[in-house]
PDB file of C-alpha atoms in Angstrom:
ATOM      1  CA  MET A   1      11.101  21.351 -15.494  1.00 84.00           C
ATOM      2  CA  ILE A   2       7.554  22.054 -16.194  1.00 86.00           C
ATOM      3  CA  ASN A   3       5.839  18.799 -18.054  1.00 84.00           C
ATOM      4  CA  LEU A   4       3.022  17.656 -18.853  1.00 85.00           C
ATOM      5  CA  ASP A   5       2.060  16.453 -15.239  1.00 90.00           C
ATOM      6  CA  LYS A   6       2.735  18.923 -13.625  1.00 90.00           C
ATOM      7  CA  LEU A   7       0.230  20.686 -16.738  1.00 90.00           C
ATOM      8  CA  LYS A   8      -1.881  18.305 -15.638  1.00 91.00           C
ATOM      9  CA  SER A   9      -2.405  19.209 -12.582  1.00 93.00           C
ATOM     10  CA  THR A  10      -3.351  23.021 -12.808  1.00 93.00           C
ATOM     11  CA  GLY A  11      -6.588  21.788 -14.712  1.00 93.00           C
ATOM     12  CA  LEU A  12      -5.108  23.514 -17.268  1.00 94.00           C
ATOM     13  CA  LYS A  13      -6.080  21.258 -20.923  1.00 94.00           C
ATOM     14  CA  VAL A  14      -3.885  20.008 -22.881  1.00 95.00           C
ATOM     15  CA  THR A  15      -3.434  21.687 -25.603  1.00 96.00           C
ATOM     16  CA  PRO A  16      -1.697  21.191 -28.975  1.00 95.00           C
ATOM     17  CA  GLN A  17      -0.191  25.098 -28.594  1.00 96.00           C
ATOM     18  CA  ARG A  18       0.538  24.469 -24.182  1.00 96.00           C
ATOM     19  CA  LEU A  19       2.024  21.394 -25.511  1.00 96.00           C
ATOM     20  CA  ALA A  20       5.130  22.860 -27.459  1.00 97.00           C
ATOM     21  CA  VAL A  21       5.613  26.078 -25.128  1.00 96.00           C
ATOM     22  CA  ILE A  22       6.126  22.967 -22.630  1.00 95.00           C
ATOM     23  CA  GLU A  23       8.791  21.263 -26.064  1.00 95.00           C
ATOM     24  CA  ALA A  24      10.259  25.167 -26.087  1.00 96.00           C
ATOM     25  CA  PHE A  25      10.894  25.183 -22.345  1.00 93.00           C
ATOM     26  CA  VAL A  26      12.448  21.235 -22.281  1.00 91.00           C
ATOM     27  CA  GLU A  27      14.949  21.859 -26.074  1.00 93.00           C
ATOM     28  CA  LEU A  28      16.405  25.179 -25.839  1.00 92.00           C
ATOM     29  CA  LYS A  29      16.697  24.682 -21.068  1.00 81.00           C
ATOM     30  CA  ASN A  30      19.027  28.144 -19.900  1.00 83.00           C
ATOM     31  CA  HIS A  31      15.768  29.796 -19.452  1.00 93.00           C
ATOM     32  CA  PRO A  32      14.844  31.283 -22.454  1.00 95.00           C
ATOM     33  CA  THR A  33      12.804  35.092 -23.694  1.00 95.00           C
ATOM     34  CA  ALA A  34       9.633  34.673 -24.699  1.00 95.00           C
ATOM     35  CA  GLU A  35      11.237  34.883 -28.039  1.00 96.00           C
ATOM     36  CA  GLU A  36      13.415  32.213 -28.393  1.00 96.00           C
ATOM     37  CA  ILE A  37      10.167  30.356 -27.107  1.00 97.00           C
ATOM     38  CA  VAL A  38       8.261  31.583 -29.705  1.00 97.00           C
ATOM     39  CA  GLY A  39      11.397  31.173 -32.567  1.00 97.00           C
ATOM     40  CA  PHE A  40      10.876  27.713 -31.367  1.00 97.00           C
ATOM     41  CA  ILE A  41       7.813  26.528 -31.619  1.00 97.00           C
ATOM     42  CA  ARG A  42       7.492  28.679 -35.457  1.00 95.00           C
ATOM     43  CA  GLN A  43      10.040  25.953 -36.978  1.00 96.00           C
ATOM     44  CA  LYS A  44       7.543  22.648 -36.020  1.00 94.00           C
ATOM     45  CA  HIS A  45       4.286  24.981 -35.838  1.00 95.00           C
ATOM     46  CA  PRO A  46       4.582  28.323 -38.010  1.00 95.00           C
ATOM     47  CA  ASN A  47       0.414  28.697 -38.152  1.00 94.00           C
ATOM     48  CA  ILE A  48       0.688  29.180 -34.631  1.00 96.00           C
ATOM     49  CA  GLY A  49       0.320  32.890 -33.353  1.00 95.00           C
ATOM     50  CA  VAL A  50       2.736  34.480 -31.727  1.00 96.00           C
ATOM     51  CA  GLY A  51       0.426  36.241 -29.748  1.00 97.00           C
ATOM     52  CA  THR A  52      -0.719  33.276 -28.172  1.00 97.00           C
ATOM     53  CA  VAL A  53       2.350  32.343 -27.418  1.00 97.00           C
ATOM     54  CA  TYR A  54       2.647  35.058 -24.929  1.00 97.00           C
ATOM     55  CA  HIS A  55      -0.757  34.515 -24.078  1.00 97.00           C
ATOM     56  CA  ILE A  56       0.427  30.867 -23.063  1.00 97.00           C
ATOM     57  CA  LEU A  57       3.719  32.125 -21.533  1.00 97.00           C
ATOM     58  CA  GLU A  58       1.190  34.560 -19.011  1.00 97.00           C
ATOM     59  CA  ILE A  59      -1.500  31.460 -18.252  1.00 97.00           C
ATOM     60  CA  PHE A  60       1.990  29.058 -17.225  1.00 97.00           C
ATOM     61  CA  GLU A  61       3.543  32.513 -15.011  1.00 96.00           C
ATOM     62  CA  GLU A  62       0.053  32.630 -13.404  1.00 96.00           C
ATOM     63  CA  LYS A  63      -0.379  28.867 -13.131  1.00 95.00           C
ATOM     64  CA  LYS A  64       3.122  28.857 -11.255  1.00 93.00           C
ATOM     65  CA  LEU A  65       3.889  26.518 -13.596  1.00 94.00           C
ATOM     66  CA  ILE A  66       7.374  28.754 -14.491  1.00 95.00           C
ATOM     67  CA  LYS A  67       9.371  31.590 -13.354  1.00 93.00           C
ATOM     68  CA  LYS A  68      10.334  35.061 -14.384  1.00 92.00           C
ATOM     69  CA  VAL A  69      14.378  36.248 -14.354  1.00 90.00           C
ATOM     70  CA  LYS A  70      15.170  39.143 -15.617  1.00 84.00           C
ATOM     71  CA  THR A  71      18.368  39.549 -16.471  1.00 81.00           C
ATOM     72  CA  GLU A  72      21.969  42.497 -15.441  1.00 78.00           C
ATOM     73  CA  ASN A  73      21.263  43.309 -18.680  1.00 80.00           C
ATOM     74  CA  GLY A  74      17.012  44.007 -18.414  1.00 82.00           C
ATOM     75  CA  THR A  75      16.205  41.030 -19.882  1.00 84.00           C
ATOM     76  CA  MET A  76      14.083  38.894 -19.984  1.00 90.00           C
ATOM     77  CA  ARG A  77      13.190  35.051 -19.376  1.00 94.00           C
ATOM     78  CA  TYR A  78      11.597  32.539 -18.426  1.00 95.00           C
ATOM     79  CA  ASP A  79      12.438  29.809 -15.842  1.00 94.00           C
ATOM     80  CA  GLY A  80      11.198  26.807 -16.455  1.00 91.00           C
ATOM     81  CA  LEU A  81      12.018  24.757 -12.926  1.00 90.00           C
ATOM     82  CA  TYR A  82       9.482  26.233 -10.533  1.00 85.00           C
ATOM     83  CA  GLU A  83      10.691  24.869  -7.736  1.00 88.00           C
ATOM     84  CA  HIS A  84      13.580  26.832  -4.616  1.00 89.00           C
ATOM     85  CA  HIS A  85      16.305  26.907  -6.444  1.00 94.00           C
ATOM     86  CA  HIS A  86      19.687  30.370  -7.375  1.00 94.00           C
ATOM     87  CA  HIS A  87      20.892  31.191 -10.192  1.00 94.00           C
ATOM     88  CA  LEU A  88      24.547  31.057 -11.739  1.00 94.00           C
ATOM     89  CA  TYR A  89      24.448  34.111 -14.510  1.00 92.00           C
ATOM     90  CA  CYS A  90      26.952  35.007 -16.228  1.00 91.00           C
ATOM     91  CA  GLU A  91      26.598  38.898 -18.592  1.00 86.00           C
ATOM     92  CA  GLU A  92      29.163  38.419 -21.034  1.00 88.00           C
ATOM     93  CA  SER A  93      27.395  35.149 -22.088  1.00 87.00           C
ATOM     94  CA  ASN A  94      23.800  35.858 -20.699  1.00 86.00           C
ATOM     95  CA  ARG A  95      23.209  32.762 -19.968  1.00 89.00           C
ATOM     96  CA  ILE A  96      22.020  31.571 -17.102  1.00 92.00           C
ATOM     97  CA  GLU A  97      22.376  28.244 -15.642  1.00 93.00           C
ATOM     98  CA  ASP A  98      19.934  26.898 -12.497  1.00 94.00           C
ATOM     99  CA  TYR A  99      21.676  26.315  -8.732  1.00 95.00           C
ATOM    100  CA  ILE A 100      20.903  24.383  -6.459  1.00 95.00           C
ATOM    101  CA  ASP A 101      21.985  23.575  -2.300  1.00 95.00           C
ATOM    102  CA  ASP A 102      19.834  22.642   0.240  1.00 95.00           C
ATOM    103  CA  GLU A 103      22.877  23.234   2.245  1.00 96.00           C
ATOM    104  CA  LEU A 104      23.164  27.205   1.197  1.00 96.00           C
ATOM    105  CA  ASP A 105      19.606  26.776   1.623  1.00 94.00           C
ATOM    106  CA  ASP A 106      19.474  26.194   4.945  1.00 94.00           C
ATOM    107  CA  LEU A 107      22.211  28.218   5.861  1.00 95.00           C
ATOM    108  CA  ILE A 108      20.575  31.581   5.161  1.00 94.00           C
ATOM    109  CA  ILE A 109      17.308  30.338   6.344  1.00 91.00           C
ATOM    110  CA  LYS A 110      19.061  30.124   9.553  1.00 93.00           C
ATOM    111  CA  TYR A 111      21.103  33.036   9.292  1.00 94.00           C
ATOM    112  CA  PHE A 112      18.285  35.705   8.706  1.00 92.00           C
ATOM    113  CA  LYS A 113      15.961  33.317  11.079  1.00 89.00           C
ATOM    114  CA  ASN A 114      17.960  35.227  13.807  1.00 91.00           C
ATOM    115  CA  LYS A 115      18.513  38.380  12.199  1.00 88.00           C
ATOM    116  CA  LYS A 116      15.019  39.044  13.086  1.00 84.00           C
ATOM    117  CA  ILE A 117      14.579  42.518  10.342  1.00 90.00           C
ATOM    118  CA  GLU A 118      11.856  44.197  11.885  1.00 90.00           C
ATOM    119  CA  ASN A 119       8.789  45.408  10.134  1.00 93.00           C
ATOM    120  CA  PHE A 120       9.560  43.043   7.615  1.00 92.00           C
ATOM    121  CA  LYS A 121       8.368  39.513   7.001  1.00 89.00           C
ATOM    122  CA  ILE A 122      10.860  37.069   4.270  1.00 90.00           C
ATOM    123  CA  GLU A 123       8.741  34.809   2.115  1.00 89.00           C
ATOM    124  CA  ASP A 124      11.605  33.831  -0.287  1.00 87.00           C
ATOM    125  CA  ILE A 125      15.021  34.467  -1.439  1.00 89.00           C
ATOM    126  CA  LYS A 126      16.982  33.523  -4.402  1.00 88.00           C
ATOM    127  CA  LEU A 127      20.412  34.563  -4.999  1.00 92.00           C
ATOM    128  CA  GLN A 128      21.286  35.339  -8.104  1.00 91.00           C
ATOM    129  CA  ILE A 129      25.580  34.010  -8.595  1.00 93.00           C
ATOM    130  CA  ASN A 130      27.761  36.465 -10.315  1.00 92.00           C
ATOM    131  CA  GLY A 131      30.806  35.279 -12.424  1.00 94.00           C
ATOM    132  CA  LYS A 132      31.527  33.538 -16.010  1.00 95.00           C
ATOM    133  CA  PHE A 133      30.795  29.842 -16.421  1.00 94.00           C
ATOM    134  CA  ILE A 134      33.870  28.957 -17.957  1.00 92.00           C
ATOM    135  CA  ASP A 135      34.681  25.725 -20.466  1.00 79.00           C
TER     136      ASP A 135
END
């Protein structure tokens, strides 16, 4: 998950605005939209501008601190976990949960290594497993 140490490791300055965005990721979890992040931040820091938040999100994405995740309905969300993982997605609730499974990763890597797709170099494989959460 994105945190202060990861921010410092990118060489970016630690600013109150950047810390507010990090806090939003920690508190909101569930892959928030930019609007949800802005709404959360504005509750505690009403002087932080919307443009500033969007700019910070762009910088965090460039520095590989966060990733964009597009849902089935086209909503753009942000993922604060940059380490390799997959997603469980419920279209009904629009909820996304991280899914980490090393055994599945090994299986997929071996499968495609043996498959040898012509004229294509695989750089990353991410699964989105669609279904319904049962609470």
